[in-house]
XYZ file of C-alpha atoms in Angstrom:
670
model
C 5.374 4.259 38.832
C 6.855 0.773 38.827
C 3.830 -0.468 36.848
C 4.528 2.026 34.076
C 8.185 1.061 34.077
C 7.163 -2.589 33.779
C 5.015 -1.910 30.721
C 7.701 0.293 29.170
C 10.323 -2.440 29.532
C 7.807 -4.992 28.293
C 7.616 -2.960 25.083
C 11.374 -2.955 24.593
C 11.163 -5.890 22.179
C 8.595 -4.135 19.986
C 10.677 -0.976 20.193
C 13.747 -2.880 19.013
C 11.811 -4.239 16.004
C 10.611 -0.729 15.121
C 14.122 0.657 15.539
C 15.609 -2.064 13.313
C 13.044 -1.547 10.556
C 13.577 2.212 10.794
C 17.325 1.716 10.553
C 16.831 -0.478 7.497
C 14.739 2.284 5.907
C 17.534 4.789 6.549
C 20.183 2.501 5.028
C 18.125 1.811 1.899
C 17.205 5.453 1.426
C 20.776 6.648 1.827
C 22.043 4.025 -0.596
C 19.405 4.201 -3.317
C 16.888 6.968 -2.619
C 14.045 4.466 -2.158
C 11.775 4.458 0.889
C 11.562 0.690 1.172
C 7.944 0.090 2.216
C 8.419 -3.613 1.500
C 11.259 -4.106 3.986
C 8.927 -5.547 6.613
C 7.402 -8.006 4.140
C 10.819 -9.275 3.067
C 11.883 -9.632 6.692
C 8.634 -11.486 7.368
C 9.440 -14.028 4.643
C 12.878 -14.636 6.185
C 11.244 -15.257 9.574
C 8.899 -17.811 8.006
C 11.849 -19.480 6.286
C 13.593 -19.781 9.662
C 10.452 -21.199 11.286
C 10.026 -23.752 8.504
C 13.663 -24.817 8.712
C 13.190 -25.500 12.410
C 10.353 -27.814 11.344
C 12.651 -29.563 8.868
C 11.795 -27.942 5.528
C 12.870 -25.095 3.244
C 9.992 -23.280 1.404
C 10.452 -22.356 -2.243
C 9.095 -18.896 -3.171
C 8.466 -19.751 -6.837
C 5.081 -21.025 -8.077
C 5.369 -24.238 -10.032
C 8.194 -25.616 -7.912
C 7.506 -28.055 -5.086
C 6.218 -26.331 -1.973
C 9.373 -27.060 -0.007
C 12.421 -29.278 0.331
C 12.224 -31.585 3.339
C 15.349 -32.269 5.408
C 13.648 -34.889 7.524
C 13.969 -32.989 10.795
C 14.926 -29.765 12.567
C 18.152 -28.423 11.031
C 19.016 -26.599 14.262
C 18.993 -22.921 15.128
C 22.465 -22.164 13.737
C 21.892 -23.646 10.274
C 18.365 -22.273 10.142
C 19.661 -18.786 10.924
C 22.425 -19.002 8.316
C 20.148 -20.313 5.559
C 17.488 -17.716 6.366
C 19.997 -14.844 6.209
C 21.460 -16.171 2.952
C 17.911 -16.232 1.583
C 17.408 -12.642 2.752
C 20.617 -11.494 1.053
C 19.677 -13.182 -2.225
C 16.223 -11.593 -2.105
C 17.817 -8.196 -1.496
C 19.982 -8.617 -4.577
C 17.069 -9.812 -6.725
C 14.710 -7.027 -5.655
C 17.323 -4.330 -6.256
C 18.642 -5.667 -9.569
C 15.294 -6.494 -11.158
C 12.948 -3.961 -9.525
C 14.423 -0.853 -7.960
C 17.621 -0.617 -9.967
C 15.672 -0.168 -13.222
C 13.402 2.314 -11.387
C 16.332 4.560 -10.455
C 15.234 7.357 -12.811
C 11.504 6.708 -12.443
C 9.038 8.987 -10.634
C 8.300 8.409 -6.977
C 4.877 6.909 -7.713
C 6.438 4.051 -9.691
C 8.755 3.241 -6.760
C 5.882 3.309 -4.254
C 3.784 1.050 -6.477
C 6.703 -1.356 -6.975
C 7.070 -1.538 -3.187
C 3.381 -2.375 -2.903
C 3.863 -5.080 -5.523
C 6.689 -6.622 -3.489
C 4.547 -6.522 -0.335
C 1.661 -8.234 -2.143
C 3.971 -10.907 -3.572
C 5.470 -11.893 -0.216
C 2.154 -11.857 1.633
C 0.664 -14.036 -1.110
C 3.650 -16.403 -0.871
C 3.163 -16.846 2.857
C -0.564 -17.415 2.434
C 0.116 -20.137 -0.149
C 3.117 -21.832 1.441
C 2.009 -21.617 5.087
C -1.608 -22.569 5.589
C -0.980 -22.511 9.353
C 0.757 -19.111 9.233
C -1.712 -17.459 11.587
C -0.693 -19.776 14.435
C 2.916 -20.517 13.557
C 5.135 -20.801 16.626
C 8.867 -20.143 16.360
C 11.461 -21.639 18.746
C 13.248 -18.988 20.777
C 16.849 -18.010 20.064
C 17.451 -15.314 22.667
C 17.258 -16.111 26.415
C 13.718 -15.709 27.746
C 14.156 -16.155 31.492
C 12.685 -13.310 33.572
C 15.081 -10.764 34.992
C 14.433 -8.415 37.917
C 15.374 -4.761 37.482
C 15.094 -1.882 39.919
C 14.219 -4.268 42.771
C 10.537 -4.772 41.963
C 10.256 -4.847 38.152
C 10.529 -8.298 36.573
C 10.314 -8.704 32.801
C 11.335 -11.333 30.227
C 14.885 -10.717 29.131
C 14.485 -11.538 25.421
C 13.157 -8.042 24.663
C 16.108 -6.476 26.438
C 18.523 -8.725 24.537
C 16.878 -7.647 21.304
C 17.503 -4.006 22.249
C 21.168 -4.839 22.824
C 21.445 -6.530 19.422
C 19.836 -3.570 17.639
C 22.098 -1.141 19.474
C 25.221 -3.082 18.491
C 24.089 -3.246 14.865
C 23.321 0.482 14.898
C 26.793 1.156 16.284
C 28.309 -0.789 13.393
C 26.208 1.096 10.822
C 27.089 4.465 12.377
C 30.791 3.663 12.555
C 30.806 2.443 8.951
C 29.184 5.659 7.741
C 31.731 7.745 9.657
C 35.022 5.948 9.233
C 34.851 3.437 6.358
C 35.445 4.575 2.803
C 32.347 2.796 1.517
C 30.235 4.472 4.199
C 31.598 7.886 3.290
C 30.915 7.171 -0.373
C 27.324 6.214 0.443
C 26.813 9.443 2.373
C 28.325 11.408 -0.478
C 26.079 9.651 -2.974
C 23.028 10.434 -0.848
C 23.736 14.149 -1.229
C 25.017 14.017 -4.795
C 25.685 10.864 -6.786
C 28.561 12.571 -8.544
C 30.305 12.708 -5.176
C 30.297 8.913 -4.998
C 31.625 8.712 -8.555
C 34.480 11.086 -7.673
C 35.392 8.748 -4.827
C 35.604 5.904 -7.340
C 32.351 4.135 -6.497
C 29.465 3.202 -8.733
C 26.106 4.492 -7.383
C 24.457 1.279 -8.540
C 26.969 -0.842 -6.648
C 26.538 1.264 -3.510
C 22.781 0.886 -3.809
C 23.135 -2.889 -4.133
C 25.327 -3.075 -1.030
C 22.851 -0.917 0.878
C 19.950 -3.168 -0.094
C 21.777 -6.304 0.994
C 22.834 -4.784 4.324
C 19.332 -3.469 5.008
C 17.711 -6.795 4.110
C 20.117 -8.749 6.298
C 19.570 -6.395 9.240
C 15.780 -6.488 9.149
C 15.742 -10.242 8.526
C 18.024 -10.879 11.509
C 15.850 -8.870 13.882
C 12.639 -10.400 12.512
C 14.026 -13.896 13.092
C 15.227 -13.096 16.612
C 11.911 -11.432 17.479
C 9.578 -13.964 15.860
C 9.408 -16.098 19.001
C 8.200 -13.101 21.033
C 5.016 -12.538 19.040
C 2.494 -14.321 16.890
C 3.988 -14.663 13.442
C 1.436 -13.577 10.818
C 1.821 -12.136 7.311
C 0.775 -8.673 8.508
C 2.883 -8.497 11.664
C 6.075 -7.254 10.036
C 4.626 -6.292 6.644
C 2.409 -3.526 8.018
C 2.103 -3.760 11.795
C 5.612 -2.470 12.563
C 6.129 -0.610 9.292
C 4.171 2.578 10.114
C 5.928 3.235 13.452
C 9.244 2.450 11.731
C 8.436 5.092 9.117
C 7.715 7.518 11.947
C 11.089 6.757 13.541
C 12.907 7.150 10.214
C 11.145 10.462 9.591
C 12.241 11.761 12.983
C 15.753 10.810 11.938
C 15.171 12.559 8.585
C 16.197 9.276 6.886
C 19.808 10.212 7.645
C 20.516 10.043 11.385
C 21.155 6.563 12.767
C 20.907 7.211 16.480
C 17.856 9.468 16.280
C 16.047 6.780 14.298
C 17.011 3.969 16.684
C 16.165 5.960 19.818
C 12.836 7.064 18.330
C 11.965 3.469 17.426
C 12.746 2.190 20.906
C 10.705 4.962 22.536
C 7.726 4.434 20.225
C 7.552 0.742 21.124
C 7.908 1.405 24.841
C 5.348 4.230 24.905
C 2.885 2.128 22.932
C 3.248 -0.580 25.544
C 2.549 1.844 28.397
C -0.752 2.757 26.734
C -2.067 -0.608 27.944
C -1.648 0.653 31.513
C -2.913 4.139 30.718
C -6.162 2.718 29.309
C -6.886 1.145 32.697
C -5.920 4.196 34.759
C -7.486 7.051 32.774
C -11.184 6.894 31.940
C -11.102 9.285 29.004
C -8.135 7.601 27.320
C -9.318 5.777 24.166
C -9.525 1.997 24.350
C -8.935 1.591 20.620
C -6.455 3.075 18.193
C -4.142 4.885 20.620
C -1.184 2.565 20.011
C -1.503 2.778 16.249
C -2.370 6.475 16.371
C 0.863 7.426 18.146
C 3.081 6.938 15.056
C 0.547 8.906 12.996
C 0.731 11.805 15.451
C 4.531 11.651 15.358
C 4.540 11.655 11.552
C 2.074 14.551 11.332
C 3.972 16.648 13.870
C 7.236 15.933 12.059
C 5.688 17.029 8.775
C 4.280 20.209 10.322
C 7.611 21.114 11.876
C 9.852 20.207 8.938
C 7.483 20.169 5.958
C 9.314 20.463 2.669
C 12.667 20.679 4.423
C 12.743 16.908 4.766
C 15.775 15.863 2.737
C 15.537 14.801 -0.879
C 18.289 12.475 -1.979
C 20.550 13.915 -4.645
C 20.356 11.866 -7.831
C 20.027 11.991 -11.559
C 17.027 13.511 -13.303
C 13.788 11.797 -12.299
C 11.266 10.762 -14.927
C 7.881 12.387 -15.268
C 4.539 11.052 -14.087
C 2.382 9.059 -16.529
C 0.674 11.289 -19.088
C -3.018 12.030 -18.737
C -4.948 11.431 -21.985
C -7.960 13.418 -23.106
C -11.291 11.985 -22.011
C -13.130 10.865 -25.139
C -16.727 9.895 -24.448
C -18.200 8.187 -27.504
C -21.258 6.020 -27.973
C -19.052 2.980 -28.500
C -16.846 3.630 -25.433
C -19.931 3.919 -23.217
C -22.447 1.516 -24.731
C -20.055 -1.410 -25.326
C -18.936 -1.954 -21.701
C -22.373 -1.057 -20.318
C -24.061 -3.569 -22.614
C -21.522 -6.240 -21.673
C -22.171 -5.543 -17.994
C -25.958 -5.725 -18.395
C -25.772 -8.998 -20.308
C -23.371 -10.512 -17.786
C -25.517 -9.528 -14.805
C -28.733 -10.794 -16.377
C -27.642 -14.026 -18.036
C -24.535 -15.380 -16.260
C -24.601 -17.513 -13.117
C -24.196 -16.370 -9.500
C -20.416 -16.909 -9.425
C -19.860 -14.835 -12.552
C -22.307 -12.253 -11.201
C -20.210 -12.022 -8.035
C -17.060 -11.495 -10.101
C -18.811 -8.738 -12.052
C -19.845 -7.036 -8.810
C -16.246 -7.175 -7.593
C -15.065 -5.675 -10.875
C -17.628 -2.860 -10.784
C -16.791 -1.919 -7.205
C -13.068 -2.012 -7.986
C -13.671 0.317 -10.941
C -15.228 2.911 -8.621
C -12.315 2.644 -6.191
C -9.851 2.966 -9.081
C -11.705 6.080 -10.277
C -10.970 7.704 -6.918
C -7.255 7.125 -7.596
C -7.616 8.537 -11.111
C -8.776 11.874 -9.669
C -6.255 12.070 -6.828
C -3.158 10.420 -8.262
C -3.753 10.477 -12.002
C -5.053 14.044 -12.350
C -3.521 15.502 -9.201
C -0.220 13.674 -8.734
C -0.985 13.070 -5.033
C -0.315 9.583 -3.642
C -2.685 8.001 -1.118
C -2.033 4.698 0.623
C -5.147 4.881 2.795
C -7.942 5.164 0.258
C -9.912 2.159 1.497
C -10.087 3.778 4.928
C -12.357 6.420 3.417
C -14.468 3.667 1.880
C -14.718 2.111 5.321
C -15.776 5.393 6.906
C -18.659 5.559 4.422
C -19.576 1.911 4.990
C -19.790 2.245 8.765
C -21.503 5.640 8.520
C -24.103 4.054 6.246
C -24.785 1.369 8.832
C -25.268 3.874 11.654
C -27.369 6.269 9.576
C -29.655 3.589 8.177
C -29.942 1.232 11.170
C -29.755 3.613 14.133
C -31.276 6.783 12.717
C -33.573 5.435 10.020
C -32.177 7.561 7.190
C -33.630 6.102 3.975
C -32.021 5.357 0.627
C -30.595 7.291 -1.262
C -29.948 9.912 1.424
C -28.092 7.497 3.707
C -25.361 6.516 1.176
C -25.037 10.121 -0.004
C -24.564 11.360 3.572
C -22.161 8.486 4.273
C -20.012 9.345 1.258
C -19.974 12.999 2.347
C -18.693 11.817 5.738
C -15.876 10.018 3.934
C -15.165 13.233 2.059
C -14.707 15.127 5.335
C -12.174 12.556 6.552
C -10.425 12.680 3.193
C -9.992 16.430 3.428
C -8.624 16.125 6.983
C -6.067 13.499 5.972
C -5.260 15.564 2.880
C -4.391 18.714 4.832
C -0.711 17.669 5.135
C -0.626 17.606 1.314
C -0.644 21.403 1.460
C 2.988 21.296 2.549
C 4.301 17.926 1.418
C 4.167 15.668 -1.598
C 5.670 12.515 -3.017
C 6.939 9.850 -0.659
C 6.265 11.937 2.433
C 2.591 12.250 1.505
C 2.409 8.503 0.887
C 3.749 7.944 4.409
C 1.181 10.311 5.917
C -1.773 8.711 4.130
C -0.559 5.220 5.037
C -0.315 6.170 8.708
C -3.665 7.949 8.529
C -5.329 4.906 7.007
C -3.919 2.612 9.702
C -5.095 5.007 12.428
C -8.607 5.226 10.994
C -8.788 1.444 10.671
C -7.728 0.887 14.281
C -9.466 3.828 15.958
C -12.762 3.676 14.053
C -13.293 0.260 12.487
C -12.542 -1.709 15.667
C -14.213 0.649 18.142
C -17.673 -0.509 19.324
C -18.350 2.941 20.743
C -18.275 4.315 17.195
C -19.470 1.484 14.957
C -21.747 -0.297 17.410
C -21.874 -3.965 18.354
C -20.081 -6.041 15.702
C -20.090 -9.327 17.629
C -22.543 -10.787 15.105
C -20.027 -10.480 12.252
C -20.224 -6.813 11.338
C -22.366 -3.710 11.527
C -25.605 -4.459 9.682
C -26.702 -2.584 6.554
C -30.262 -2.717 5.126
C -30.964 -3.267 1.443
C -31.154 -0.200 -0.797
C -34.794 0.422 -1.665
C -37.111 3.088 -3.061
C -40.655 2.574 -1.888
C -41.607 -0.963 -2.815
C -38.586 -1.397 -5.096
C -35.852 -3.336 -3.327
C -32.404 -3.388 -5.009
C -30.677 -5.695 -2.531
C -28.470 -8.598 -3.534
C -30.419 -10.855 -1.160
C -34.162 -10.526 -0.578
C -35.968 -13.130 1.468
C -34.861 -16.524 0.193
C -33.651 -15.139 -3.146
C -29.892 -14.632 -3.439
C -27.620 -13.077 -6.055
C -30.409 -10.957 -7.525
C -29.574 -9.389 -10.916
C -31.320 -6.146 -9.920
C -28.497 -5.394 -7.471
C -25.945 -5.890 -10.230
C -27.835 -3.423 -12.422
C -27.906 -0.960 -9.527
C -24.131 -1.234 -8.998
C -23.553 -0.959 -12.747
C -25.603 2.242 -12.893
C -23.612 3.795 -10.041
C -20.319 2.763 -11.663
C -21.276 4.302 -14.996
C -22.338 7.508 -13.247
C -18.989 7.742 -11.429
C -17.092 7.101 -14.661
C -18.985 9.909 -16.389
C -18.278 12.236 -13.448
C -14.535 11.539 -13.615
C -14.441 11.876 -17.403
C -16.201 15.236 -17.168
C -13.747 16.398 -14.498
C -10.917 15.678 -16.933
C -12.688 17.652 -19.679
C -13.576 20.602 -17.420
C -11.639 23.636 -16.303
C -11.259 22.013 -12.862
C -9.458 19.086 -14.451
C -7.121 21.366 -16.371
C -6.302 23.225 -13.163
C -5.570 19.912 -11.425
C -3.184 18.960 -14.216
C -1.454 22.326 -13.940
C -0.876 21.837 -10.209
C 0.297 18.282 -10.877
C 2.822 19.581 -13.398
C 4.262 22.477 -11.377
C 2.808 23.880 -8.160
C 4.956 26.994 -8.095
C 4.182 27.917 -11.687
C 0.477 27.342 -11.034
C 0.538 29.633 -8.026
C 2.412 32.246 -10.049
C -0.419 32.475 -12.591
C -3.069 32.836 -9.897
C -4.224 29.245 -9.291
C -5.285 28.539 -5.711
C -3.036 25.514 -5.154
C -4.373 24.955 -1.645
C -7.962 24.863 -2.818
C -7.144 22.609 -5.751
C -5.351 20.059 -3.553
C -8.179 19.949 -1.037
C -10.651 19.586 -3.902
C -8.685 16.587 -5.185
C -8.857 14.876 -1.808
C -12.524 15.797 -1.353
C -13.668 14.426 -4.714
C -11.433 11.370 -4.482
C -12.556 10.415 -0.965
C -16.203 11.045 -1.945
C -15.876 8.565 -4.820
C -14.108 6.115 -2.502
C -17.001 6.578 -0.073
C -19.481 5.673 -2.821
C -17.481 2.476 -3.373
C -17.602 1.806 0.371
C -21.396 1.993 0.409
C -21.576 -0.417 -2.540
C -19.406 -2.889 -0.620
C -21.635 -2.516 2.436
C -24.832 -3.056 0.433
C -23.359 -6.099 -1.272
C -22.471 -7.958 1.923
C -25.285 -6.602 4.096
C -22.787 -5.730 6.826
C -19.457 -3.978 7.252
C -16.318 -5.010 9.116
C -12.753 -3.810 9.189
C -11.632 -6.792 7.098
C -13.123 -5.213 3.970
C -11.434 -1.846 4.451
C -8.038 -2.577 6.008
C -4.640 -1.175 5.089
C -3.731 -4.128 2.884
C -6.947 -3.522 0.934
C -5.808 0.089 0.368
C -2.434 -1.028 -0.943
C -4.036 -3.617 -3.206
C -6.514 -1.056 -4.545
C -3.727 1.355 -5.497
C -1.762 -1.521 -6.998
C -4.499 -2.595 -9.390
C -5.436 1.020 -10.195
C -1.844 1.596 -11.283
C -1.748 -1.714 -13.133
C -4.806 -0.811 -15.167
C -3.758 2.770 -15.799
C -4.107 5.396 -13.107
C -4.616 8.422 -15.354
C -7.817 7.559 -17.229
C -11.311 6.137 -16.950
C -10.349 3.316 -19.310
C -7.479 2.504 -16.962
C -9.913 2.302 -14.044
C -12.095 -0.101 -16.024
C -9.030 -2.221 -16.789
C -8.084 -2.160 -13.102
C -11.541 -3.397 -12.153
C -11.333 -6.254 -14.633
C -7.955 -7.289 -13.179
C -8.961 -6.926 -9.520
C -8.620 -9.905 -7.204
C -11.730 -12.115 -7.549
C -12.817 -9.956 -10.478
C -13.810 -11.021 -13.962
C -10.327 -11.800 -15.312
C -9.147 -13.908 -12.390
C -12.504 -15.650 -12.126
C -12.088 -16.599 -15.776
C -8.531 -17.762 -15.108
C -9.822 -19.955 -12.314
C -12.334 -21.528 -14.684
C -9.757 -22.197 -17.393
C -6.651 -23.110 -15.405
C -8.105 -24.264 -12.109
C -5.490 -23.970 -9.357
C -3.809 -20.958 -10.983
C -6.698 -18.917 -9.627
C -5.356 -19.569 -6.116
C -2.287 -17.534 -7.054
C -4.242 -14.525 -8.297
C -2.912 -12.163 -5.625
C 0.670 -13.265 -6.312
C 0.178 -12.949 -10.072
C -1.331 -9.502 -9.606
C 1.661 -8.416 -7.521
C 4.121 -9.684 -10.127
C 2.231 -7.978 -12.949
C 2.265 -4.791 -10.893
C 6.043 -4.903 -10.458
C 6.582 -5.572 -14.162
C 4.247 -2.721 -15.099
C 5.915 -0.276 -12.694
C 9.310 -1.088 -14.205
C 8.391 -1.324 -17.888
C 5.281 0.773 -18.449
C 4.325 3.439 -15.873
C 1.167 4.292 -17.836
C -0.410 0.920 -17.065
C -2.128 -1.489 -19.409
C -4.637 1.037 -20.745
C -1.837 3.559 -21.295
C 0.232 0.960 -23.101
C -2.669 0.170 -25.424
C -3.110 3.891 -26.129
C 0.599 4.261 -26.850
C 0.499 1.385 -29.345
C -2.596 2.819 -31.014
C -1.043 6.298 -31.216
C 2.115 4.806 -32.707
C 0.159 2.984 -35.384
C -1.776 6.135 -36.267
C 1.446 8.136 -36.430
C 3.078 5.554 -38.710
C -0.004 5.473 -40.904
C -0.019 9.272 -41.160
C 3.688 9.322 -41.995
C 3.224 6.668 -44.661
C 0.346 8.648 -46.141
C 2.418 11.830 -46.350
C 5.292 9.974 -47.998
C 2.930 8.526 -50.611
C 1.402 11.872 -51.527
C 2.449 12.893 -55.039
C 3.929 9.560 -56.039
C 2.893 8.248 -59.483
C -0.248 6.184 -59.199
C -1.261 7.590 -55.823
C -4.781 8.834 -55.242
C -3.445 12.338 -54.674
C -1.829 12.594 -58.115
C -4.846 14.311 -59.663
C -5.266 16.846 -56.864
C -4.683 20.473 -57.844
C -1.229 21.749 -57.002
């Protein structure tokens, strides 16, 4: 028993981090109605700022400026802490004023995508400013000497101190919400923004205060905890985010103490799993820690479902419009011809960029079906691609299933997982569904992609995948000593075109119209006899099948599969670029593929501007934020809007000219 207590107390530090991030989510949601997925990434940047200050430098987060200002030596823990928290507060103000304030009346999808953009920006900043970020060590602030509890349990005391700090902060937040006028106004605004106005407070000002408080809180805990763990870009950005979302959900994004207690318990129980794995033979060796928050989130959704609170606010804007799918000879032959010419006549580097673009188009098409046509948000789409990639390896290598049956069966396997993860969509939608799919994607990545019992021995760099071939025709990218073969590019291009035609035909079919009806109003659709349950599951099935096709293309391209290609950050990036291109149309998916990281556009930028190409992820994140704020229909949608406006103005001008002296219509019979 003492061993389990030891591991539980050892997890108190992780529990405190989860509790603090969960508390920050509650504060932001109560103040502004935004589930702040990027809170961990912003806290992570503050921790890196603190670490750099202890090394004698302050990093600048703006490209074009010098990397950092050098003080000439360690500024000391006190000054480093103050400067880091000031940085966090300024970032909170900037992100609210320029990103989420303008998105106040926008649909949930725009807010989720903007969060993803912020996450991408800060991860890219760390990767550029801290080349040694994966091994960065941070001097300790809290006491670390071991302390003996309960006679025979000795643990480091820094985790316990962190729990005390989080508890004190939570007490201050709770007391403010109960007894201070500004706290009461924030609670009133969370239920109905008019209530805050009646108390004499501006909802925008309350939201700004909430963002600053939340950013300061999470930054403080990240800085205090950074010496207890290896500081990496993903540690706070995603590693602690999913369990924090689970804790906040248990607290219904309103209850301070439930959220904090749930966060502490999640961290401590996750730590005890290390002991359980050694004591119980059937207990899984992989994925149990990460799967616990997913189980908590799913159970919470099943128990509460649609009764999870929606914040009272002004009227929310509608989702991006879905245009008609117009398949013309020009719209098909022009991009296909460009792709064929590029694959056949450009060099290997350009050919690689084209392959990246084509694969990204297929992934974006999966979002077009699920999010564009169906209005359902998925933050774990690349997990389904990974399922197909690993299934392809096992089917082809272990069971000898030939091409094309192996990739087809692998994509069907991804479809099954997609339907399973999509089952919660039968009761929930919006932000809650985004949370479920994010947690599901993390669980799949940890439980499946890192588990040798499922994917086989990956010690050689990944599960191996044979070349696609039909008889004596080999379509592989590499064959013998020949690399970057154009035939593989033509194969990927053919699959991409086929998927684009499938999605376009879905939009034109009765199934597509039913999807749009459910997207518009589920209750009205059910009232006229539409099987909403079947339609939602169909969306997830088709979307995950297309994502599975993309996963097999990735596997064939690299000849092996590993979790690095299909991780959670890859899922967020995929959704980001799909939204940037235009998430409601095939043309938007093509635009997304062109803009994808290492795709055609950024490869061209690297050729023209050189070092700017190193900032492609950061630039993509910034473009994503701008697009979410200014144009929710994406680049392709913006082009369509401009074209429609020109046609409307031309038609209006024509009508006004009819009948005027000298016009061509003057001689028409009246």
